[in-house]
PDB file of C-alpha atoms in Angstrom:
ATOM      1  CA  MET R 280     -43.666-256.708  16.464  1.00 40.00           C
ATOM      2  CA  TYR R 281     -40.915-259.116  15.464  1.00 39.00           C
ATOM      3  CA  PRO R 282     -39.109-258.063  12.237  1.00 37.00           C
ATOM      4  CA  SER R 283     -39.849-261.392  10.541  1.00 38.00           C
ATOM      5  CA  LEU R 284     -43.579-261.112  11.324  1.00 34.00           C
ATOM      6  CA  ALA R 285     -43.659-257.547  10.016  1.00 34.00           C
ATOM      7  CA  ILE R 286     -42.059-258.659   6.761  1.00 32.00           C
ATOM      8  CA  LEU R 287     -44.610-261.437   6.383  1.00 32.00           C
ATOM      9  CA  LEU R 288     -47.494-259.049   6.963  1.00 31.00           C
ATOM     10  CA  LEU R 289     -46.114-256.529   4.483  1.00 30.00           C
ATOM     11  CA  THR R 290     -45.687-259.268   1.920  1.00 34.00           C
ATOM     12  CA  ALA R 291     -49.266-260.418   2.430  1.00 33.00           C
ATOM     13  CA  LEU R 292     -50.589-256.861   2.096  1.00 31.00           C
ATOM     14  CA  SER R 293     -48.548-256.321  -1.045  1.00 33.00           C
ATOM     15  CA  THR R 294     -49.906-259.521  -2.565  1.00 34.00           C
ATOM     16  CA  THR R 295     -53.483-258.590  -1.666  1.00 34.00           C
ATOM     17  CA  THR R 296     -53.072-255.146  -3.219  1.00 35.00           C
ATOM     18  CA  HIS R 297     -51.593-256.669  -6.337  1.00 36.00           C
ATOM     19  CA  LEU R 298     -54.520-259.039  -6.710  1.00 38.00           C
ATOM     20  CA  ALA R 299     -57.003-256.199  -6.440  1.00 42.00           C
ATOM     21  CA  ASN R 300     -55.526-254.079  -9.204  1.00 50.00           C
ATOM     22  CA  ALA R 301     -56.171-255.752 -12.526  1.00 55.00           C
ATOM     23  CA  HIS R 302     -57.530-253.156 -14.953  1.00 82.00           C
ATOM     24  CA  GLY R 303     -58.720-253.145 -18.531  1.00 89.00           C
ATOM     25  CA  ILE R 304     -61.015-251.517 -21.096  1.00 93.00           C
ATOM     26  CA  MET R 305     -62.114-251.887 -24.703  1.00 96.00           C
ATOM     27  CA  ALA R 306     -60.272-249.288 -26.785  1.00 95.00           C
ATOM     28  CA  PHE R 307     -62.392-249.708 -29.931  1.00 96.00           C
ATOM     29  CA  PRO R 308     -65.279-249.409 -30.645  1.00 97.00           C
ATOM     30  CA  ILE R 309     -65.831-246.259 -28.577  1.00 96.00           C
ATOM     31  CA  ILE R 310     -67.174-247.242 -25.173  1.00 96.00           C
ATOM     32  CA  ARG R 311     -69.825-245.826 -22.860  1.00 96.00           C
ATOM     33  CA  MET R 312     -68.264-243.484 -20.335  1.00 96.00           C
ATOM     34  CA  LEU R 313     -69.063-242.077 -16.896  1.00 95.00           C
ATOM     35  CA  PRO R 314     -68.759-238.262 -17.050  1.00 96.00           C
ATOM     36  CA  GLN R 315     -65.334-237.014 -15.857  1.00 96.00           C
ATOM     37  CA  ASP R 316     -63.954-240.550 -15.582  1.00 95.00           C
ATOM     38  CA  GLN R 317     -61.680-240.104 -18.588  1.00 95.00           C
ATOM     39  CA  GLN R 318     -60.082-237.080 -16.915  1.00 94.00           C
ATOM     40  CA  ASN R 319     -59.512-239.308 -13.895  1.00 93.00           C
ATOM     41  CA  GLY R 320     -57.561-241.883 -15.876  1.00 91.00           C
ATOM     42  CA  TYR R 321     -60.552-244.180 -16.546  1.00 92.00           C
ATOM     43  CA  THR R 322     -60.568-245.134 -12.863  1.00 90.00           C
ATOM     44  CA  TYR R 323     -64.221-246.187 -13.084  1.00 93.00           C
ATOM     45  CA  ALA R 324     -64.199-247.667 -16.598  1.00 93.00           C
ATOM     46  CA  LYS R 325     -61.232-249.930 -15.914  1.00 89.00           C
ATOM     47  CA  GLY R 326     -62.442-251.051 -12.489  1.00 88.00           C
ATOM     48  CA  ALA R 327     -63.870-254.466 -11.703  1.00 88.00           C
ATOM     49  CA  THR R 328     -67.656-254.675 -11.876  1.00 87.00           C
ATOM     50  CA  ASN R 329     -67.828-257.173  -9.020  1.00 84.00           C
ATOM     51  CA  VAL R 330     -65.142-256.141  -6.525  1.00 76.00           C
ATOM     52  CA  ASN R 331     -64.623-252.924  -4.524  1.00 63.00           C
ATOM     53  CA  LEU R 332     -67.167-251.003  -6.569  1.00 73.00           C
ATOM     54  CA  PRO R 333     -67.122-247.191  -6.482  1.00 80.00           C
ATOM     55  CA  PRO R 334     -70.421-245.263  -6.550  1.00 88.00           C
ATOM     56  CA  HIS R 335     -72.142-246.310  -9.755  1.00 91.00           C
ATOM     57  CA  PRO R 336     -75.380-245.759 -11.718  1.00 93.00           C
ATOM     58  CA  ASN R 337     -78.252-248.221 -11.478  1.00 92.00           C
ATOM     59  CA  PHE R 338     -78.083-249.963 -14.850  1.00 93.00           C
ATOM     60  CA  ASP R 339     -76.949-253.309 -16.290  1.00 92.00           C
ATOM     61  CA  LYS R 340     -73.944-254.711 -14.449  1.00 91.00           C
ATOM     62  CA  LEU R 341     -72.732-256.415 -17.631  1.00 93.00           C
ATOM     63  CA  CYS R 342     -72.116-252.972 -19.144  1.00 95.00           C
ATOM     64  CA  ASN R 343     -70.345-251.598 -16.081  1.00 92.00           C
ATOM     65  CA  TYR R 344     -73.684-250.197 -14.843  1.00 94.00           C
ATOM     66  CA  LEU R 345     -73.670-247.565 -17.608  1.00 94.00           C
ATOM     67  CA  PRO R 346     -76.776-246.844 -19.754  1.00 94.00           C
ATOM     68  CA  PRO R 347     -76.828-246.481 -23.560  1.00 92.00           C
ATOM     69  CA  GLY R 348     -75.407-243.244 -24.989  1.00 82.00           C
ATOM     70  CA  PRO R 349     -75.123-240.384 -25.152  1.00 77.00           C
ATOM     71  CA  VAL R 350     -71.753-241.019 -26.778  1.00 82.00           C
ATOM     72  CA  PHE R 351     -71.518-240.882 -30.568  1.00 78.00           C
ATOM     73  CA  THR R 352     -72.944-244.126 -31.981  1.00 85.00           C
ATOM     74  CA  GLN R 353     -70.577-245.761 -34.442  1.00 92.00           C
ATOM     75  CA  THR R 354     -71.921-247.000 -37.755  1.00 95.00           C
ATOM     76  CA  LEU R 355     -70.237-250.293 -38.570  1.00 97.00           C
ATOM     77  CA  THR R 356     -70.956-252.926 -41.171  1.00 97.00           C
ATOM     78  CA  GLY R 357     -71.607-256.654 -41.053  1.00 97.00           C
ATOM     79  CA  GLY R 358     -68.490-258.759 -41.513  1.00 97.00           C
ATOM     80  CA  PRO R 359     -64.963-258.849 -40.033  1.00 98.00           C
ATOM     81  CA  LEU R 360     -64.205-256.381 -37.244  1.00 98.00           C
ATOM     82  CA  VAL R 361     -61.188-256.027 -34.973  1.00 97.00           C
ATOM     83  CA  VAL R 362     -61.980-255.172 -31.342  1.00 97.00           C
ATOM     84  CA  ASP R 363     -59.092-253.409 -29.567  1.00 96.00           C
ATOM     85  CA  TRP R 364     -58.389-253.643 -25.851  1.00 93.00           C
ATOM     86  CA  THR R 365     -55.857-252.375 -23.304  1.00 91.00           C
ATOM     87  CA  ILE R 366     -55.027-254.002 -19.983  1.00 87.00           C
ATOM     88  CA  SER R 367     -52.893-252.019 -17.551  1.00 82.00           C
ATOM     89  CA  ALA R 368     -52.466-254.809 -14.986  1.00 77.00           C
ATOM     90  CA  PHE R 369     -52.527-258.413 -16.170  1.00 77.00           C
ATOM     91  CA  HIS R 370     -53.760-261.222 -13.933  1.00 75.00           C
ATOM     92  CA  ARG R 371     -54.103-264.106 -16.358  1.00 79.00           C
ATOM     93  CA  GLY R 372     -57.616-265.049 -17.504  1.00 84.00           C
ATOM     94  CA  GLY R 373     -59.336-264.518 -20.832  1.00 88.00           C
ATOM     95  CA  CYS R 374     -61.417-262.041 -22.835  1.00 93.00           C
ATOM     96  CA  THR R 375     -64.653-262.401 -24.788  1.00 97.00           C
ATOM     97  CA  VAL R 376     -66.596-260.153 -27.160  1.00 98.00           C
ATOM     98  CA  SER R 377     -70.389-260.422 -27.177  1.00 98.00           C
ATOM     99  CA  ILE R 378     -73.185-258.692 -29.040  1.00 98.00           C
ATOM    100  CA  SER R 379     -76.755-257.919 -27.986  1.00 98.00           C
ATOM    101  CA  ARG R 380     -79.389-256.974 -30.544  1.00 97.00           C
ATOM    102  CA  ASP R 381     -82.322-256.926 -28.115  1.00 96.00           C
ATOM    103  CA  GLN R 382     -81.378-254.102 -25.731  1.00 94.00           C
ATOM    104  CA  GLN R 383     -79.140-256.249 -23.537  1.00 96.00           C
ATOM    105  CA  LYS R 384     -81.728-258.923 -22.836  1.00 96.00           C
ATOM    106  CA  SER R 385     -79.505-261.613 -24.358  1.00 97.00           C
ATOM    107  CA  TRP R 386     -75.906-261.862 -25.535  1.00 97.00           C
ATOM    108  CA  GLU R 387     -74.150-263.850 -28.248  1.00 97.00           C
ATOM    109  CA  ILE R 388     -70.396-264.466 -28.011  1.00 98.00           C
ATOM    110  CA  ILE R 389     -68.762-263.609 -31.335  1.00 98.00           C
ATOM    111  CA  GLY R 390     -65.084-263.718 -30.379  1.00 97.00           C
ATOM    112  CA  SER R 391     -62.687-264.638 -27.599  1.00 96.00           C
ATOM    113  CA  ASN R 392     -59.068-264.841 -26.498  1.00 93.00           C
ATOM    114  CA  ALA R 393     -58.485-267.292 -23.662  1.00 90.00           C
ATOM    115  CA  THR R 394     -55.006-265.918 -22.912  1.00 87.00           C
ATOM    116  CA  CYS R 395     -55.497-262.155 -23.185  1.00 88.00           C
ATOM    117  CA  GLY R 396     -54.627-261.855 -19.494  1.00 86.00           C
ATOM    118  CA  ILE R 397     -51.139-263.297 -19.980  1.00 84.00           C
ATOM    119  CA  PRO R 398     -48.821-260.374 -20.845  1.00 78.00           C
ATOM    120  CA  ALA R 399     -46.092-260.510 -23.448  1.00 73.00           C
ATOM    121  CA  THR R 400     -43.927-258.531 -21.009  1.00 72.00           C
ATOM    122  CA  PRO R 401     -44.678-259.287 -17.329  1.00 68.00           C
ATOM    123  CA  GLY R 402     -45.510-256.244 -15.233  1.00 68.00           C
ATOM    124  CA  MET R 403     -46.141-253.981 -18.226  1.00 74.00           C
ATOM    125  CA  LYS R 404     -49.317-252.519 -19.691  1.00 81.00           C
ATOM    126  CA  GLY R 405     -50.339-254.266 -22.874  1.00 86.00           C
ATOM    127  CA  THR R 406     -52.751-254.061 -25.777  1.00 90.00           C
ATOM    128  CA  GLY R 407     -54.376-256.595 -28.027  1.00 92.00           C
ATOM    129  CA  GLN R 408     -57.076-257.324 -30.555  1.00 95.00           C
ATOM    130  CA  ILE R 409     -59.873-259.846 -30.909  1.00 96.00           C
ATOM    131  CA  PRO R 410     -61.124-260.499 -34.453  1.00 97.00           C
ATOM    132  CA  VAL R 411     -64.887-260.953 -34.635  1.00 98.00           C
ATOM    133  CA  THR R 412     -67.559-261.129 -37.320  1.00 98.00           C
ATOM    134  CA  LEU R 413     -70.557-258.836 -36.982  1.00 98.00           C
ATOM    135  CA  PRO R 414     -73.810-260.381 -38.203  1.00 97.00           C
ATOM    136  CA  GLN R 415     -75.030-258.971 -41.504  1.00 97.00           C
ATOM    137  CA  GLY R 416     -78.110-256.761 -41.613  1.00 97.00           C
ATOM    138  CA  ASN R 417     -79.432-253.379 -40.561  1.00 97.00           C
ATOM    139  CA  TYR R 418     -79.801-253.069 -36.794  1.00 97.00           C
ATOM    140  CA  SER R 419     -78.759-251.330 -33.593  1.00 96.00           C
ATOM    141  CA  ALA R 420     -76.734-253.297 -31.083  1.00 97.00           C
ATOM    142  CA  VAL R 421     -74.455-253.231 -28.068  1.00 97.00           C
ATOM    143  CA  LEU R 422     -70.960-254.654 -28.370  1.00 97.00           C
ATOM    144  CA  ARG R 423     -69.429-255.846 -25.111  1.00 97.00           C
ATOM    145  CA  TRP R 424     -65.803-256.682 -24.283  1.00 97.00           C
ATOM    146  CA  SER R 425     -65.210-258.549 -21.036  1.00 95.00           C
ATOM    147  CA  TYR R 426     -62.110-259.719 -19.205  1.00 91.00           C
ATOM    148  CA  VAL R 427     -62.296-262.163 -16.291  1.00 87.00           C
ATOM    149  CA  ALA R 428     -59.021-262.343 -14.402  1.00 82.00           C
ATOM    150  CA  ASP R 429     -57.694-265.503 -12.789  1.00 79.00           C
ATOM    151  CA  ASN R 430     -56.317-263.882  -9.675  1.00 71.00           C
ATOM    152  CA  GLY R 431     -57.440-266.115  -6.872  1.00 67.00           C
ATOM    153  CA  GLY R 432     -60.848-264.639  -6.145  1.00 62.00           C
ATOM    154  CA  GLN R 433     -61.897-262.150  -3.487  1.00 62.00           C
ATOM    155  CA  PRO R 434     -64.367-263.864  -3.106  1.00 63.00           C
ATOM    156  CA  GLU R 435     -64.539-264.229  -6.895  1.00 76.00           C
ATOM    157  CA  ASN R 436     -62.204-263.443  -9.766  1.00 82.00           C
ATOM    158  CA  GLU R 437     -62.302-259.818 -10.887  1.00 84.00           C
ATOM    159  CA  ALA R 438     -64.475-259.123 -13.924  1.00 88.00           C
ATOM    160  CA  PHE R 439     -64.131-256.121 -16.231  1.00 89.00           C
ATOM    161  CA  SER R 440     -66.385-254.968 -19.037  1.00 94.00           C
ATOM    162  CA  SER R 441     -66.816-252.180 -21.577  1.00 96.00           C
ATOM    163  CA  CYS R 442     -69.830-251.634 -23.815  1.00 97.00           C
ATOM    164  CA  ALA R 443     -70.182-249.730 -27.087  1.00 97.00           C
ATOM    165  CA  ASP R 444     -73.415-248.694 -28.777  1.00 97.00           C
ATOM    166  CA  ILE R 445     -73.295-249.397 -32.496  1.00 97.00           C
ATOM    167  CA  VAL R 446     -75.426-249.303 -35.628  1.00 96.00           C
ATOM    168  CA  VAL R 447     -74.764-251.908 -38.320  1.00 97.00           C
ATOM    169  CA  ASN R 448     -75.730-251.334 -41.945  1.00 96.00           C
ATOM    170  CA  ASP R 449     -74.322-251.484 -45.467  1.00 95.00           C
ATOM    171  CA  SER R 450     -73.053-247.895 -45.362  1.00 94.00           C
ATOM    172  CA  GLY R 451     -70.915-248.436 -42.254  1.00 95.00           C
ATOM    173  CA  SER R 452     -67.206-249.122 -42.038  1.00 96.00           C
ATOM    174  CA  ASN R 453     -65.106-251.219 -39.648  1.00 97.00           C
ATOM    175  CA  LYS R 454     -61.825-249.501 -40.542  1.00 97.00           C
ATOM    176  CA  HIS R 455     -60.147-247.651 -37.711  1.00 96.00           C
ATOM    177  CA  VAL R 456     -56.806-246.619 -36.262  1.00 95.00           C
ATOM    178  CA  PHE R 457     -55.855-248.079 -32.888  1.00 95.00           C
ATOM    179  CA  TYR R 458     -55.269-245.451 -30.189  1.00 94.00           C
ATOM    180  CA  ASP R 459     -54.104-246.537 -26.753  1.00 92.00           C
ATOM    181  CA  VAL R 460     -56.336-244.265 -24.664  1.00 90.00           C
ATOM    182  CA  LEU R 461     -55.673-245.913 -21.289  1.00 87.00           C
ATOM    183  CA  PRO R 462     -52.873-244.346 -19.219  1.00 85.00           C
ATOM    184  CA  THR R 463     -50.760-246.526 -16.949  1.00 79.00           C
ATOM    185  CA  SER R 464     -52.186-244.598 -13.985  1.00 74.00           C
ATOM    186  CA  ALA R 465     -54.610-241.721 -13.475  1.00 74.00           C
ATOM    187  CA  GLY R 466     -51.835-239.135 -13.562  1.00 75.00           C
ATOM    188  CA  ALA R 467     -49.710-240.710 -16.290  1.00 76.00           C
ATOM    189  CA  SER R 468     -49.184-239.008 -19.661  1.00 78.00           C
ATOM    190  CA  ASP R 469     -48.687-242.174 -21.739  1.00 80.00           C
ATOM    191  CA  SER R 470     -52.126-242.012 -23.336  1.00 88.00           C
ATOM    192  CA  ALA R 471     -52.806-241.171 -26.993  1.00 92.00           C
ATOM    193  CA  LEU R 472     -55.342-238.542 -25.919  1.00 93.00           C
ATOM    194  CA  PRO R 473     -54.192-234.915 -26.354  1.00 94.00           C
ATOM    195  CA  LYS R 474     -56.512-233.786 -23.500  1.00 94.00           C
ATOM    196  CA  THR R 475     -56.969-230.378 -25.101  1.00 94.00           C
ATOM    197  CA  PRO R 476     -58.148-227.604 -25.177  1.00 94.00           C
ATOM    198  CA  TRP R 477     -58.111-226.469 -21.558  1.00 92.00           C
ATOM    199  CA  GLN R 478     -61.920-226.747 -21.460  1.00 93.00           C
ATOM    200  CA  TYR R 479     -61.454-230.526 -21.619  1.00 95.00           C
ATOM    201  CA  PHE R 480     -61.156-230.479 -17.832  1.00 95.00           C
ATOM    202  CA  ASP R 481     -64.243-228.273 -17.319  1.00 93.00           C
ATOM    203  CA  SER R 482     -67.069-230.277 -15.733  1.00 92.00           C
ATOM    204  CA  SER R 483     -69.640-227.520 -16.286  1.00 92.00           C
ATOM    205  CA  CYS R 484     -69.922-228.053 -20.044  1.00 94.00           C
ATOM    206  CA  LYS R 485     -73.298-228.032 -21.802  1.00 93.00           C
ATOM    207  CA  PRO R 486     -74.466-231.579 -22.594  1.00 93.00           C
ATOM    208  CA  GLY R 487     -74.494-232.239 -26.326  1.00 92.00           C
ATOM    209  CA  ALA R 488     -71.820-229.658 -27.129  1.00 95.00           C
ATOM    210  CA  PHE R 489     -68.713-230.583 -29.142  1.00 96.00           C
ATOM    211  CA  GLN R 490     -65.244-229.124 -29.540  1.00 96.00           C
ATOM    212  CA  CYS R 491     -62.102-230.051 -31.457  1.00 96.00           C
ATOM    213  CA  SER R 492     -58.851-230.970 -29.736  1.00 95.00           C
ATOM    214  CA  SER R 493     -55.326-229.938 -30.710  1.00 95.00           C
ATOM    215  CA  LYS R 494     -55.095-233.166 -32.734  1.00 95.00           C
ATOM    216  CA  SER R 495     -57.665-233.046 -35.505  1.00 96.00           C
ATOM    217  CA  VAL R 496     -58.400-236.782 -35.336  1.00 96.00           C
ATOM    218  CA  PHE R 497     -59.956-236.313 -31.873  1.00 96.00           C
ATOM    219  CA  ILE R 498     -63.220-234.636 -30.951  1.00 96.00           C
ATOM    220  CA  ASN R 499     -64.616-233.768 -27.522  1.00 96.00           C
ATOM    221  CA  GLN R 500     -68.269-234.332 -26.634  1.00 96.00           C
ATOM    222  CA  CYS R 501     -69.933-233.073 -23.479  1.00 96.00           C
ATOM    223  CA  ILE R 502     -71.761-236.024 -21.961  1.00 96.00           C
ATOM    224  CA  SER R 503     -74.150-236.026 -19.007  1.00 95.00           C
ATOM    225  CA  LEU R 504     -75.674-238.672 -16.799  1.00 95.00           C
ATOM    226  CA  ALA R 505     -78.457-238.233 -14.260  1.00 94.00           C
ATOM    227  CA  ALA R 506     -78.177-239.467 -10.707  1.00 96.00           C
ATOM    228  CA  SER R 507     -79.150-243.089 -10.066  1.00 94.00           C
ATOM    229  CA  GLY R 508     -78.047-245.887  -7.807  1.00 93.00           C
ATOM    230  CA  THR R 509     -75.142-244.562  -5.725  1.00 93.00           C
ATOM    231  CA  TYR R 510     -74.011-242.145  -8.472  1.00 94.00           C
ATOM    232  CA  ASN R 511     -74.831-238.478  -7.907  1.00 95.00           C
ATOM    233  CA  GLY R 512     -74.937-237.443 -11.561  1.00 95.00           C
ATOM    234  CA  GLY R 513     -72.673-235.130 -13.504  1.00 95.00           C
ATOM    235  CA  SER R 514     -71.352-233.963 -16.851  1.00 96.00           C
ATOM    236  CA  GLY R 515     -67.951-233.698 -18.491  1.00 96.00           C
ATOM    237  CA  TRP R 516     -66.060-233.792 -21.762  1.00 97.00           C
ATOM    238  CA  TYR R 517     -65.388-237.137 -23.407  1.00 96.00           C
ATOM    239  CA  GLN R 518     -62.602-237.274 -25.987  1.00 96.00           C
ATOM    240  CA  TYR R 519     -62.564-239.934 -28.702  1.00 96.00           C
ATOM    241  CA  ALA R 520     -61.325-240.469 -32.248  1.00 95.00           C
ATOM    242  CA  CYS R 521     -63.338-239.335 -35.248  1.00 95.00           C
ATOM    243  CA  PRO R 522     -64.425-242.104 -37.640  1.00 94.00           C
ATOM    244  CA  PHE R 523     -61.709-243.467 -39.924  1.00 94.00           C
ATOM    245  CA  ASN R 524     -60.394-241.008 -42.515  1.00 95.00           C
ATOM    246  CA  THR R 525     -62.271-238.031 -41.015  1.00 96.00           C
ATOM    247  CA  THR R 526     -61.127-235.128 -38.835  1.00 97.00           C
ATOM    248  CA  CYS R 527     -62.707-232.698 -36.402  1.00 97.00           C
ATOM    249  CA  GLN R 528     -63.864-229.525 -38.111  1.00 96.00           C
ATOM    250  CA  GLY R 529     -65.560-226.333 -37.071  1.00 93.00           C
ATOM    251  CA  THR R 530     -65.144-224.271 -33.922  1.00 85.00           C
ATOM    252  CA  GLY R 531     -67.002-223.983 -30.667  1.00 84.00           C
ATOM    253  CA  PRO R 532     -69.848-226.233 -29.533  1.00 90.00           C
ATOM    254  CA  THR R 533     -70.894-227.204 -33.066  1.00 91.00           C
ATOM    255  CA  ALA R 534     -67.649-228.961 -34.042  1.00 95.00           C
ATOM    256  CA  TYR R 535     -68.070-232.187 -35.987  1.00 95.00           C
ATOM    257  CA  CYS R 536     -66.162-234.986 -37.707  1.00 95.00           C
ATOM    258  CA  LYS R 537     -66.024-235.009 -41.490  1.00 94.00           C
TER     259      LYS R 537
END
């Protein structure tokens, strides 16, 4: 092969790879999670829902094919809320936040950022926030963050989504501390998660069990998901922040946030 042709082919492959690697998730509220995906650097959660899909459950595509629960359901309140997000590979495009109060049959857009996919520092992971207003009342809902990249299409632009199950009532609170839980890559250590204790990496945990981490603001929950679609099922620990101004207390499988 001629050197110039080889260079052109390598350049084309590099460009194609670059276009296929936009990644992003909602960092708050706490999102639905595929068991063991957090330990794998959120490889599934931050992947595009419409391009190069890995094995996935057979649920709503708009929520990354993940069903409701069993993750802790956050109690929020009607009024202003800040939705946090992290994108590890920017490819232009915009983000929206939607809410469904009828079990994902319909969605209402309550916030957006048309330029969330344009990084402040090119080539670097970035974070951001979208201010929204939750409707007043007492209800259960699903909050959805979505990011549609503008990366040329293959055959369509990559689309990313994260969903959180929430309860809204007068006793809830929208206060929270932002934690950047998304590492730059699966093996990177630049995440806020302590990933402790050692049992955090044990995939044979008992669903519904809890344990505290080495940082008291984080709690681990053993989540499980049955096989469906092309997903074979599994369980694993899911680490997330306790509600604002509370810490993880207790020992063993009955740990809790208070």
